[in-house]
mmCIF file of C-alpha atoms and ligand atoms in Angstrom:
data_model
loop_
_atom_site.group_PDB
_atom_site.id
_atom_site.type_symbol
_atom_site.label_atom_id
_atom_site.label_comp_id
_atom_site.label_asym_id
_atom_site.label_seq_id
_atom_site.Cartn_x
_atom_site.Cartn_y
_atom_site.Cartn_z
ATOM 1 C CA UNK Z 27 -41.127 -71.063 -7.278
ATOM 2 C CA UNK Z 28 -42.428 -74.557 -7.346
ATOM 3 C CA UNK Z 29 -40.797 -75.322 -3.971
ATOM 4 C CA UNK Z 30 -42.277 -72.069 -2.527
ATOM 5 C CA UNK Z 31 -45.847 -72.876 -3.705
ATOM 6 C CA UNK Z 32 -45.510 -76.429 -2.495
ATOM 7 C CA UNK Z 33 -44.055 -75.439 0.760
ATOM 8 C CA UNK Z 34 -46.704 -72.801 1.463
ATOM 9 C CA UNK Z 35 -49.378 -75.525 0.702
ATOM 10 C CA UNK Z 36 -47.882 -78.016 3.097
ATOM 11 C CA UNK Z 37 -47.392 -75.427 5.785
ATOM 12 C CA UNK Z 38 -50.936 -74.191 5.414
ATOM 13 C CA UNK Z 39 -52.215 -77.713 5.547
ATOM 14 C CA UNK Z 40 -50.479 -78.579 8.709
ATOM 15 C CA UNK Z 41 -51.403 -75.290 10.475
ATOM 16 C CA UNK Z 42 -55.004 -75.395 9.290
ATOM 17 C CA UNK Z 43 -55.249 -79.054 10.419
ATOM 18 C CA UNK Z 44 -53.990 -77.977 13.913
ATOM 19 C CA UNK Z 45 -56.055 -74.868 14.090
ATOM 20 C CA UNK Z 46 -59.224 -76.600 12.941
ATOM 21 C CA UNK Z 47 -58.728 -79.352 15.435
ATOM 22 C CA UNK Z 48 -58.244 -76.661 18.004
ATOM 23 C CA UNK Z 49 -61.664 -75.236 17.123
ATOM 24 C CA UNK Z 50 -63.379 -78.498 17.565
ATOM 25 C CA UNK Z 51 -64.728 -79.693 20.900
ATOM 26 C CA UNK Z 52 -62.239 -82.460 21.491
ATOM 27 C CA UNK Z 53 -58.783 -81.033 20.719
ATOM 28 C CA UNK Z 54 -57.013 -78.021 22.248
ATOM 29 C CA UNK Z 55 -53.653 -76.695 21.014
ATOM 30 C CA UNK Z 56 -51.221 -76.816 23.826
ATOM 31 C CA UNK Z 57 -50.017 -73.394 25.078
ATOM 32 C CA UNK Z 58 -46.642 -74.048 23.256
ATOM 33 C CA UNK Z 59 -48.281 -74.332 19.803
ATOM 34 C CA UNK Z 60 -50.798 -71.499 20.019
ATOM 35 C CA UNK Z 61 -48.326 -69.211 18.203
ATOM 36 C CA UNK Z 62 -49.062 -71.337 15.089
ATOM 37 C CA UNK Z 63 -52.746 -70.267 15.253
ATOM 38 C CA UNK Z 64 -51.748 -66.732 16.080
ATOM 39 C CA UNK Z 65 -49.415 -66.640 13.046
ATOM 40 C CA UNK Z 66 -52.501 -67.195 10.931
ATOM 41 C CA UNK Z 67 -54.801 -64.727 12.686
ATOM 42 C CA UNK Z 68 -56.081 -61.580 11.268
ATOM 43 C CA UNK Z 69 -53.853 -58.823 12.469
ATOM 44 C CA UNK Z 70 -54.908 -55.414 14.037
ATOM 45 C CA UNK Z 71 -54.068 -52.171 12.454
ATOM 46 C CA UNK Z 72 -53.868 -48.622 13.779
ATOM 47 C CA UNK Z 73 -54.858 -45.513 11.895
ATOM 48 C CA UNK Z 74 -53.844 -43.131 14.729
ATOM 49 C CA UNK Z 75 -51.606 -40.235 13.654
ATOM 50 C CA UNK Z 76 -48.059 -40.112 14.960
ATOM 51 C CA UNK Z 77 -47.440 -36.635 13.619
ATOM 52 C CA UNK Z 78 -44.576 -35.061 15.561
ATOM 53 C CA UNK Z 79 -43.877 -38.037 17.823
ATOM 54 C CA UNK Z 80 -40.257 -38.673 18.200
ATOM 55 C CA UNK Z 81 -39.675 -42.412 17.566
ATOM 56 C CA UNK Z 82 -36.169 -43.793 18.185
ATOM 57 C CA UNK Z 83 -35.658 -46.979 16.220
ATOM 58 C CA UNK Z 84 -32.517 -49.259 16.342
ATOM 59 C CA UNK Z 85 -31.390 -51.333 13.351
ATOM 60 C CA UNK Z 86 -33.582 -49.289 10.903
ATOM 61 C CA UNK Z 87 -31.251 -49.908 8.004
ATOM 62 C CA UNK Z 88 -32.796 -53.226 7.033
ATOM 63 C CA UNK Z 89 -35.688 -55.568 7.263
ATOM 64 C CA UNK Z 90 -38.120 -55.115 10.307
ATOM 65 C CA UNK Z 91 -36.434 -51.858 11.417
ATOM 66 C CA UNK Z 92 -36.622 -50.294 8.007
ATOM 67 C CA UNK Z 93 -40.251 -51.225 7.645
ATOM 68 C CA UNK Z 94 -41.072 -49.903 11.042
ATOM 69 C CA UNK Z 95 -39.204 -46.653 10.266
ATOM 70 C CA UNK Z 96 -41.241 -46.245 6.926
ATOM 71 C CA UNK Z 97 -44.504 -47.027 8.632
ATOM 72 C CA UNK Z 98 -43.950 -44.455 11.456
ATOM 73 C CA UNK Z 99 -42.761 -41.935 9.009
ATOM 74 C CA UNK Z 100 -45.968 -42.460 6.970
ATOM 75 C CA UNK Z 101 -47.945 -41.848 10.155
ATOM 76 C CA UNK Z 102 -46.031 -38.522 10.512
ATOM 77 C CA UNK Z 103 -43.411 -39.390 13.164
ATOM 78 C CA UNK Z 104 -40.090 -37.758 13.603
ATOM 79 C CA UNK Z 105 -37.670 -40.704 12.982
ATOM 80 C CA UNK Z 106 -34.417 -41.165 14.973
ATOM 81 C CA UNK Z 107 -32.477 -44.047 13.324
ATOM 82 C CA UNK Z 108 -29.784 -45.702 15.597
ATOM 83 C CA UNK Z 109 -27.616 -47.636 13.113
ATOM 84 C CA UNK Z 110 -24.071 -48.914 12.856
ATOM 85 C CA UNK Z 111 -23.417 -48.134 9.126
ATOM 86 C CA UNK Z 112 -23.469 -44.427 8.204
ATOM 87 C CA UNK Z 113 -23.584 -45.006 4.496
ATOM 88 C CA UNK Z 114 -26.538 -47.361 4.657
ATOM 89 C CA UNK Z 115 -28.266 -45.114 7.198
ATOM 90 C CA UNK Z 116 -27.842 -42.120 5.035
ATOM 91 C CA UNK Z 117 -29.294 -43.925 2.008
ATOM 92 C CA UNK Z 118 -32.345 -45.073 3.919
ATOM 93 C CA UNK Z 119 -32.881 -41.700 5.660
ATOM 94 C CA UNK Z 120 -32.789 -39.853 2.294
ATOM 95 C CA UNK Z 121 -35.230 -42.487 0.952
ATOM 96 C CA UNK Z 122 -37.692 -42.025 3.936
ATOM 97 C CA UNK Z 123 -37.473 -38.293 3.979
ATOM 98 C CA UNK Z 124 -38.194 -38.030 0.196
ATOM 99 C CA UNK Z 125 -41.143 -40.359 0.453
ATOM 100 C CA UNK Z 126 -42.823 -39.102 3.635
ATOM 101 C CA UNK Z 127 -41.477 -35.582 4.213
ATOM 102 C CA UNK Z 128 -40.774 -35.963 7.884
ATOM 103 C CA UNK Z 129 -37.490 -35.356 9.742
ATOM 104 C CA UNK Z 130 -35.281 -38.402 9.791
ATOM 105 C CA UNK Z 131 -32.016 -38.242 11.855
ATOM 106 C CA UNK Z 132 -29.197 -40.673 12.314
ATOM 107 C CA UNK Z 133 -27.279 -41.665 15.358
ATOM 108 C CA UNK Z 134 -24.418 -44.089 14.732
ATOM 109 C CA UNK Z 135 -23.615 -46.938 17.156
ATOM 110 C CA UNK Z 136 -22.348 -50.425 16.850
ATOM 111 C CA UNK Z 137 -24.280 -52.545 19.423
ATOM 112 C CA UNK Z 138 -21.470 -54.858 19.728
ATOM 113 C CA UNK Z 139 -19.813 -52.300 21.955
ATOM 114 C CA UNK Z 140 -21.610 -50.965 24.941
ATOM 115 C CA UNK Z 141 -19.469 -47.811 24.931
ATOM 116 C CA UNK Z 142 -20.927 -46.894 21.577
ATOM 117 C CA UNK Z 143 -24.474 -47.555 23.073
ATOM 118 C CA UNK Z 144 -23.661 -45.035 25.819
ATOM 119 C CA UNK Z 145 -22.537 -42.484 23.352
ATOM 120 C CA UNK Z 146 -25.610 -42.904 21.296
ATOM 121 C CA UNK Z 147 -27.743 -42.515 24.362
ATOM 122 C CA UNK Z 148 -25.988 -39.376 25.229
ATOM 123 C CA UNK Z 149 -26.447 -37.883 21.624
ATOM 124 C CA UNK Z 150 -30.100 -38.722 21.812
ATOM 125 C CA UNK Z 151 -30.596 -37.158 25.297
ATOM 126 C CA UNK Z 152 -28.682 -34.055 23.970
ATOM 127 C CA UNK Z 153 -30.714 -33.671 20.854
ATOM 128 C CA UNK Z 154 -34.267 -34.555 21.850
ATOM 129 C CA UNK Z 155 -36.258 -33.034 24.664
ATOM 130 C CA UNK Z 156 -38.816 -35.889 24.341
ATOM 131 C CA UNK Z 157 -38.902 -39.526 23.211
ATOM 132 C CA UNK Z 158 -42.403 -40.756 22.492
ATOM 133 C CA UNK Z 159 -41.498 -44.308 21.282
ATOM 134 C CA UNK Z 160 -38.416 -46.486 21.543
ATOM 135 C CA UNK Z 161 -38.231 -49.476 19.257
ATOM 136 C CA UNK Z 162 -35.294 -51.737 20.240
ATOM 137 C CA UNK Z 163 -35.024 -53.877 17.050
ATOM 138 C CA UNK Z 164 -31.391 -54.270 16.151
ATOM 139 C CA UNK Z 165 -30.458 -58.076 16.248
ATOM 140 C CA UNK Z 166 -28.674 -60.877 14.671
ATOM 141 C CA UNK Z 167 -28.307 -64.624 14.558
ATOM 142 C CA UNK Z 168 -24.864 -66.241 14.600
ATOM 143 C CA UNK Z 169 -24.060 -69.920 13.928
ATOM 144 C CA UNK Z 170 -20.679 -69.561 15.677
ATOM 145 C CA UNK Z 171 -19.625 -68.078 18.933
ATOM 146 C CA UNK Z 172 -17.987 -64.501 18.549
ATOM 147 C CA UNK Z 173 -16.884 -62.389 21.387
ATOM 148 C CA UNK Z 174 -17.030 -58.654 21.641
ATOM 149 C CA UNK Z 175 -13.981 -56.590 22.656
ATOM 150 C CA UNK Z 176 -15.707 -56.192 26.044
ATOM 151 C CA UNK Z 177 -15.704 -60.007 26.227
ATOM 152 C CA UNK Z 178 -19.417 -60.707 25.754
ATOM 153 C CA UNK Z 179 -21.017 -63.198 23.470
ATOM 154 C CA UNK Z 180 -22.043 -61.179 20.439
ATOM 155 C CA UNK Z 181 -25.600 -62.267 20.072
ATOM 156 C CA UNK Z 182 -26.406 -61.877 23.812
ATOM 157 C CA UNK Z 183 -24.624 -58.341 23.623
ATOM 158 C CA UNK Z 184 -26.513 -57.054 20.551
ATOM 159 C CA UNK Z 185 -29.844 -58.673 21.051
ATOM 160 C CA UNK Z 186 -30.200 -58.147 24.795
ATOM 161 C CA UNK Z 187 -27.405 -56.133 26.629
ATOM 162 C CA UNK Z 188 -27.428 -53.151 24.205
ATOM 163 C CA UNK Z 189 -31.141 -52.726 24.113
ATOM 164 C CA UNK Z 190 -31.293 -53.100 27.891
ATOM 165 C CA UNK Z 191 -28.568 -50.545 28.332
ATOM 166 C CA UNK Z 192 -30.031 -48.118 25.808
ATOM 167 C CA UNK Z 193 -33.568 -48.342 27.486
ATOM 168 C CA UNK Z 194 -32.116 -47.728 30.838
ATOM 169 C CA UNK Z 195 -30.215 -44.683 29.741
ATOM 170 C CA UNK Z 196 -33.190 -43.266 28.022
ATOM 171 C CA UNK Z 197 -35.772 -44.210 30.600
ATOM 172 C CA UNK Z 198 -35.970 -40.865 32.400
ATOM 173 C CA UNK Z 199 -36.522 -38.975 29.130
ATOM 174 C CA UNK Z 200 -39.291 -41.471 28.193
ATOM 175 C CA UNK Z 201 -40.825 -40.925 31.620
ATOM 176 C CA UNK Z 202 -40.657 -37.075 31.175
ATOM 177 C CA UNK Z 203 -42.316 -37.635 27.780
ATOM 178 C CA UNK Z 204 -45.123 -39.784 29.072
ATOM 179 C CA UNK Z 205 -47.360 -41.159 27.601
ATOM 180 C CA UNK Z 206 -44.495 -43.053 25.937
ATOM 181 C CA UNK Z 207 -44.004 -46.719 24.564
ATOM 182 C CA UNK Z 208 -41.163 -49.069 24.497
ATOM 183 C CA UNK Z 209 -41.312 -51.883 21.931
ATOM 184 C CA UNK Z 210 -38.924 -54.817 22.243
ATOM 185 C CA UNK Z 211 -38.545 -56.602 18.829
ATOM 186 C CA UNK Z 212 -38.271 -60.055 20.358
ATOM 187 C CA UNK Z 213 -38.916 -63.421 18.602
ATOM 188 C CA UNK Z 214 -40.909 -66.737 18.752
ATOM 189 C CA UNK Z 215 -37.260 -67.830 18.633
ATOM 190 C CA UNK Z 216 -37.178 -67.408 22.487
ATOM 191 C CA UNK Z 217 -38.866 -70.810 22.557
ATOM 192 C CA UNK Z 218 -35.470 -72.333 21.571
ATOM 193 C CA UNK Z 219 -34.422 -71.621 25.240
ATOM 194 C CA UNK Z 220 -30.722 -71.833 25.980
ATOM 195 C CA UNK Z 221 -30.471 -69.295 28.783
ATOM 196 C CA UNK Z 222 -28.076 -70.471 31.487
ATOM 197 C CA UNK Z 223 -27.474 -67.865 34.146
ATOM 198 C CA UNK Z 224 -24.219 -69.613 35.172
ATOM 199 C CA UNK Z 225 -22.990 -69.478 31.529
ATOM 200 C CA UNK Z 226 -24.392 -66.419 29.920
ATOM 201 C CA UNK Z 227 -21.369 -66.121 27.499
ATOM 202 C CA UNK Z 228 -21.339 -69.720 26.373
ATOM 203 C CA UNK Z 229 -17.792 -70.583 27.723
ATOM 204 C CA UNK Z 230 -18.791 -73.780 29.483
ATOM 205 C CA UNK Z 231 -21.208 -75.347 26.847
ATOM 206 C CA UNK Z 232 -21.048 -76.284 23.160
ATOM 207 C CA UNK Z 233 -22.337 -73.161 21.244
ATOM 208 C CA UNK Z 234 -25.558 -73.568 19.345
ATOM 209 C CA UNK Z 235 -26.751 -70.705 17.182
ATOM 210 C CA UNK Z 236 -30.376 -71.177 17.659
ATOM 211 C CA UNK Z 237 -30.122 -71.665 21.450
ATOM 212 C CA UNK Z 238 -27.863 -68.662 21.760
ATOM 213 C CA UNK Z 239 -30.501 -66.691 19.857
ATOM 214 C CA UNK Z 240 -33.174 -68.058 22.119
ATOM 215 C CA UNK Z 241 -31.093 -67.217 25.182
ATOM 216 C CA UNK Z 242 -30.810 -63.583 24.039
ATOM 217 C CA UNK Z 243 -34.523 -63.242 23.393
ATOM 218 C CA UNK Z 244 -35.487 -65.119 26.686
ATOM 219 C CA UNK Z 245 -33.250 -62.665 28.696
ATOM 220 C CA UNK Z 246 -34.859 -59.759 26.928
ATOM 221 C CA UNK Z 247 -38.362 -60.969 27.692
ATOM 222 C CA UNK Z 248 -37.539 -61.724 31.387
ATOM 223 C CA UNK Z 249 -36.416 -58.112 31.694
ATOM 224 C CA UNK Z 250 -39.429 -56.768 29.869
ATOM 225 C CA UNK Z 251 -41.666 -58.138 32.853
ATOM 226 C CA UNK Z 252 -39.209 -56.581 35.415
ATOM 227 C CA UNK Z 253 -39.181 -53.196 33.698
ATOM 228 C CA UNK Z 254 -42.939 -53.212 33.218
ATOM 229 C CA UNK Z 255 -43.357 -53.604 36.951
ATOM 230 C CA UNK Z 256 -40.904 -50.703 37.658
ATOM 231 C CA UNK Z 257 -42.710 -48.530 35.242
ATOM 232 C CA UNK Z 258 -46.148 -48.998 36.794
ATOM 233 C CA UNK Z 259 -47.805 -45.666 37.328
ATOM 234 C CA UNK Z 260 -45.409 -43.731 34.871
ATOM 235 C CA UNK Z 261 -47.603 -43.978 31.848
ATOM 236 C CA UNK Z 262 -44.632 -45.492 30.066
ATOM 237 C CA UNK Z 263 -45.436 -48.937 28.727
ATOM 238 C CA UNK Z 264 -43.004 -51.727 27.518
ATOM 239 C CA UNK Z 265 -44.082 -54.585 25.520
ATOM 240 C CA UNK Z 266 -42.274 -57.242 23.407
ATOM 241 C CA UNK Z 267 -43.332 -58.579 19.973
ATOM 242 C CA UNK Z 268 -42.547 -61.184 17.429
ATOM 243 C CA UNK Z 269 -42.373 -59.408 14.121
ATOM 244 C CA UNK Z 270 -43.669 -62.367 11.991
ATOM 245 C CA UNK Z 271 -41.559 -64.768 9.990
ATOM 246 C CA UNK Z 272 -40.407 -62.418 7.437
ATOM 247 C CA UNK Z 273 -37.802 -61.954 4.604
ATOM 248 C CA UNK Z 274 -34.997 -59.792 5.752
ATOM 249 C CA UNK Z 275 -31.324 -59.941 5.844
ATOM 250 C CA UNK Z 276 -31.004 -61.745 9.215
ATOM 251 C CA UNK Z 277 -28.513 -64.499 9.098
ATOM 252 C CA UNK Z 278 -26.458 -63.066 6.307
ATOM 253 C CA UNK Z 279 -23.479 -62.656 8.450
ATOM 254 C CA UNK Z 280 -23.172 -66.467 8.474
ATOM 255 C CA UNK Z 281 -21.204 -68.900 6.403
ATOM 256 C CA UNK Z 282 -22.129 -70.106 2.849
ATOM 257 C CA UNK Z 283 -23.628 -73.472 4.077
ATOM 258 C CA UNK Z 284 -26.054 -71.701 6.416
ATOM 259 C CA UNK Z 285 -26.880 -69.229 3.817
ATOM 260 C CA UNK Z 286 -27.607 -71.967 1.180
ATOM 261 C CA UNK Z 287 -29.898 -73.700 3.652
ATOM 262 C CA UNK Z 288 -31.663 -70.587 4.614
ATOM 263 C CA UNK Z 289 -32.069 -69.155 1.003
ATOM 264 C CA UNK Z 290 -33.313 -72.524 -0.352
ATOM 265 C CA UNK Z 291 -35.326 -73.939 2.482
ATOM 266 C CA UNK Z 292 -36.517 -71.153 4.721
ATOM 267 C CA UNK Z 293 -36.552 -67.883 2.984
ATOM 268 C CA UNK Z 294 -39.078 -68.953 0.284
ATOM 269 C CA UNK Z 295 -41.694 -69.558 2.988
ATOM 270 C CA UNK Z 296 -41.269 -66.208 4.662
ATOM 271 C CA UNK Z 297 -43.514 -63.174 4.379
ATOM 272 C CA UNK Z 298 -43.122 -59.513 3.454
ATOM 273 C CA UNK Z 299 -41.758 -57.575 6.363
ATOM 274 C CA UNK Z 300 -44.272 -54.934 5.614
ATOM 275 C CA UNK Z 301 -46.462 -56.851 8.187
ATOM 276 C CA UNK Z 302 -43.812 -56.232 10.792
ATOM 277 C CA UNK Z 303 -43.939 -52.412 10.080
ATOM 278 C CA UNK Z 304 -47.807 -52.451 10.473
ATOM 279 C CA UNK Z 305 -47.598 -54.497 13.706
ATOM 280 C CA UNK Z 306 -44.924 -52.150 15.232
ATOM 281 C CA UNK Z 307 -47.162 -49.136 14.149
ATOM 282 C CA UNK Z 308 -50.097 -50.649 15.975
ATOM 283 C CA UNK Z 309 -48.119 -51.301 19.160
ATOM 284 C CA UNK Z 310 -46.645 -47.780 18.971
ATOM 285 C CA UNK Z 311 -49.775 -45.884 18.356
ATOM 286 C CA UNK Z 312 -53.060 -47.652 18.913
ATOM 287 C CA UNK Z 313 -55.120 -46.062 21.794
ATOM 288 C CA UNK Z 314 -56.624 -49.489 22.524
ATOM 289 C CA UNK Z 315 -53.469 -50.609 24.189
ATOM 290 C CA UNK Z 316 -52.255 -47.273 25.607
ATOM 291 C CA UNK Z 317 -52.026 -48.859 29.133
ATOM 292 C CA UNK Z 318 -51.049 -52.210 28.134
ATOM 293 C CA UNK Z 319 -47.672 -53.276 29.422
ATOM 294 C CA UNK Z 320 -45.473 -56.183 30.107
ATOM 295 C CA UNK Z 321 -47.069 -58.409 27.353
ATOM 296 C CA UNK Z 322 -45.674 -60.426 24.428
ATOM 297 C CA UNK Z 323 -47.329 -59.927 21.037
ATOM 298 C CA UNK Z 324 -47.199 -62.215 18.022
ATOM 299 C CA UNK Z 325 -47.349 -59.406 15.567
ATOM 300 C CA UNK Z 326 -50.474 -57.739 17.186
ATOM 301 C CA UNK Z 327 -52.001 -60.801 18.900
ATOM 302 C CA UNK Z 328 -51.310 -60.940 22.741
ATOM 303 C CA UNK Z 329 -49.693 -64.406 23.274
ATOM 304 C CA UNK Z 330 -48.353 -66.439 26.118
ATOM 305 C CA UNK Z 331 -44.570 -66.891 25.788
ATOM 306 C CA UNK Z 332 -42.768 -70.137 26.697
ATOM 307 C CA UNK Z 333 -42.794 -70.990 30.328
ATOM 308 C CA UNK Z 334 -39.094 -70.614 30.753
ATOM 309 C CA UNK Z 335 -39.456 -67.022 29.638
ATOM 310 C CA UNK Z 336 -42.084 -66.414 32.474
ATOM 311 C CA UNK Z 337 -39.837 -67.451 35.378
ATOM 312 C CA UNK Z 338 -39.798 -64.304 37.483
ATOM 313 C CA UNK Z 339 -37.191 -65.724 39.749
ATOM 314 C CA UNK Z 340 -34.699 -66.192 36.850
ATOM 315 C CA UNK Z 341 -35.986 -62.739 35.601
ATOM 316 C CA UNK Z 342 -34.735 -61.006 38.806
ATOM 317 C CA UNK Z 343 -31.351 -62.816 38.405
ATOM 318 C CA UNK Z 344 -31.242 -61.715 34.697
ATOM 319 C CA UNK Z 345 -32.030 -58.092 35.624
ATOM 320 C CA UNK Z 346 -29.258 -58.022 38.118
ATOM 321 C CA UNK Z 347 -26.832 -59.800 35.780
ATOM 322 C CA UNK Z 348 -27.792 -57.241 33.001
ATOM 323 C CA UNK Z 349 -27.213 -54.368 35.241
ATOM 324 C CA UNK Z 350 -23.768 -55.593 36.158
ATOM 325 C CA UNK Z 351 -22.752 -56.542 32.571
ATOM 326 C CA UNK Z 352 -23.817 -53.042 31.292
ATOM 327 C CA UNK Z 353 -21.920 -51.368 34.130
ATOM 328 C CA UNK Z 354 -25.216 -49.970 35.620
ATOM 329 C CA UNK Z 355 -25.718 -50.248 39.281
ATOM 330 C CA UNK Z 356 -27.447 -53.092 40.889
ATOM 331 C CA UNK Z 357 -31.106 -52.123 41.497
HETATM 332 N N1 LIG H 1775 -36.746 -61.827 10.168
HETATM 333 C C1 LIG H 1775 -37.546 -62.520 11.010
HETATM 334 O O1 LIG H 1775 -38.367 -63.387 10.486
HETATM 335 C C2 LIG H 1775 -37.548 -62.297 12.481
HETATM 336 C C3 LIG H 1775 -38.272 -63.043 13.232
HETATM 337 C C4 LIG H 1775 -38.183 -62.932 14.686
HETATM 338 C C5 LIG H 1775 -37.519 -61.846 15.169
HETATM 339 N N2 LIG H 1775 -36.804 -61.022 14.359
HETATM 340 C C6 LIG H 1775 -36.081 -59.965 14.948
HETATM 341 O O2 LIG H 1775 -36.342 -58.691 14.237
HETATM 342 C C7 LIG H 1775 -35.115 -57.853 14.572
HETATM 343 C C8 LIG H 1775 -34.583 -57.294 13.238
HETATM 344 O O3 LIG H 1775 -34.108 -58.330 12.318
HETATM 345 P P1 LIG H 1775 -34.376 -58.416 10.757
HETATM 346 O O4 LIG H 1775 -34.985 -59.777 10.602
HETATM 347 O O5 LIG H 1775 -34.971 -57.197 10.295
HETATM 348 O O6 LIG H 1775 -32.815 -58.650 10.280
HETATM 349 P P2 LIG H 1775 -31.954 -57.679 9.410
HETATM 350 O O7 LIG H 1775 -32.582 -57.387 8.136
HETATM 351 O O8 LIG H 1775 -30.603 -58.323 9.510
HETATM 352 O O9 LIG H 1775 -31.803 -56.311 10.191
HETATM 353 C C9 LIG H 1775 -31.125 -56.305 11.383
HETATM 354 C C10 LIG H 1775 -30.885 -54.750 11.867
HETATM 355 O O10 LIG H 1775 -30.034 -54.836 13.065
HETATM 356 C C11 LIG H 1775 -28.854 -54.109 12.764
HETATM 357 N N3 LIG H 1775 -27.704 -54.746 13.421
HETATM 358 C C12 LIG H 1775 -27.209 -55.964 13.465
HETATM 359 N N4 LIG H 1775 -26.064 -56.049 14.258
HETATM 360 C C13 LIG H 1775 -25.914 -54.714 14.710
HETATM 361 C C14 LIG H 1775 -24.905 -54.168 15.500
HETATM 362 N N5 LIG H 1775 -23.806 -54.855 16.014
HETATM 363 N N6 LIG H 1775 -24.997 -52.878 15.894
HETATM 364 C C15 LIG H 1775 -25.980 -52.195 15.434
HETATM 365 N N7 LIG H 1775 -27.000 -52.563 14.618
HETATM 366 C C16 LIG H 1775 -27.037 -53.932 14.315
HETATM 367 C C17 LIG H 1775 -28.659 -54.307 11.404
HETATM 368 O O11 LIG H 1775 -27.658 -53.287 10.788
HETATM 369 P P3 LIG H 1775 -26.976 -53.428 9.365
HETATM 370 O O12 LIG H 1775 -27.964 -53.045 8.388
HETATM 371 O O13 LIG H 1775 -25.721 -52.529 9.438
HETATM 372 O O14 LIG H 1775 -26.623 -54.918 9.165
HETATM 373 C C18 LIG H 1775 -30.024 -54.154 10.743
HETATM 374 O O15 LIG H 1775 -30.364 -52.689 10.705
HETATM 375 C C19 LIG H 1775 -34.087 -58.665 15.229
HETATM 376 O O16 LIG H 1775 -34.166 -58.308 16.629
HETATM 377 C C20 LIG H 1775 -34.603 -60.075 15.026
HETATM 378 O O17 LIG H 1775 -34.170 -60.973 16.099
HETATM 379 C C21 LIG H 1775 -36.815 -61.228 13.057
#
């Protein structure tokens, strides 16, 4: 408790100092630090109804995804949760149905296996004639390299490849349902960098959990700009967002030392993920941004990502690499 209050105080002091300096005439926050000011900004909210809109949300069993599912359900949406754990998903869906009286369906897929992503996409296409919103949220952070049975580094596979594949497989249905929106739950963690197109699977380099997370989120951002261009004129938008620094279960898959560090030194300073749900609701529903596409939002604030995530040349390579790794044809 004491460490939380003290930590919040010091954090606020530092950020307020930088932000106040930024407001004065003689100091301008560099682009790479503007996210600090944005994390303190007043967020936008949407009060637009989502009644009857079919919203597909991955990783809705916990944290950001759970809050997004609740908020969309509160707005009247028909929720389709894509989750890996049936027991957890059933518990969450019952909770949401009971509270908001909207349809909540479950599709099971482990995003560590692209075959399961394909089956999930097929099930969604079979069961829903329209998709109004796709929220690609499922994700993780790992301190050690883990390889999927298809041979991909796990974080890259779950955070980027699976969402890339799911989006590609659902894209025609999204276009048929236009206006439709795709929201990629990305992260300020893309600023950690780490993407090497010659070594996507971390076979040649010493693995670093933060940089592998950064690599997956950078790859996702680079493909957002590519897809936004391809979607021009379709009335389907795609945007990426940072869901805030919020208290969730992320990192719980790691060892005790990491968990101890995280729970003592990081978690106490994090916010309630209810803010992530509100921000996703805004991005999914607000008329103000109906035609905004190919942008990165810090919660609801439009923000410039790190320079390495804006390299369209690398972006074209990542697009082709992602198409190949997911077994889709080269564009
Ligand atoms: N928390 C933050 O401060 C923060 C900051 C920036 C970005 N983000 C991003 O927000 C997103 C959600 O994370 P969170 O913080 O809400 O973490 P979380 O509480 O751990 O939730 C992650 C969700 O992803 C699912 N998931 C993980 N691995 C999966 C797999 N192999 N297959 C299918 N689903 C899988 C989890 O399922 P289970 O419930 O079965 O584990 C859970 O539903 C992630 O993309 C993360 O990078 C979070």
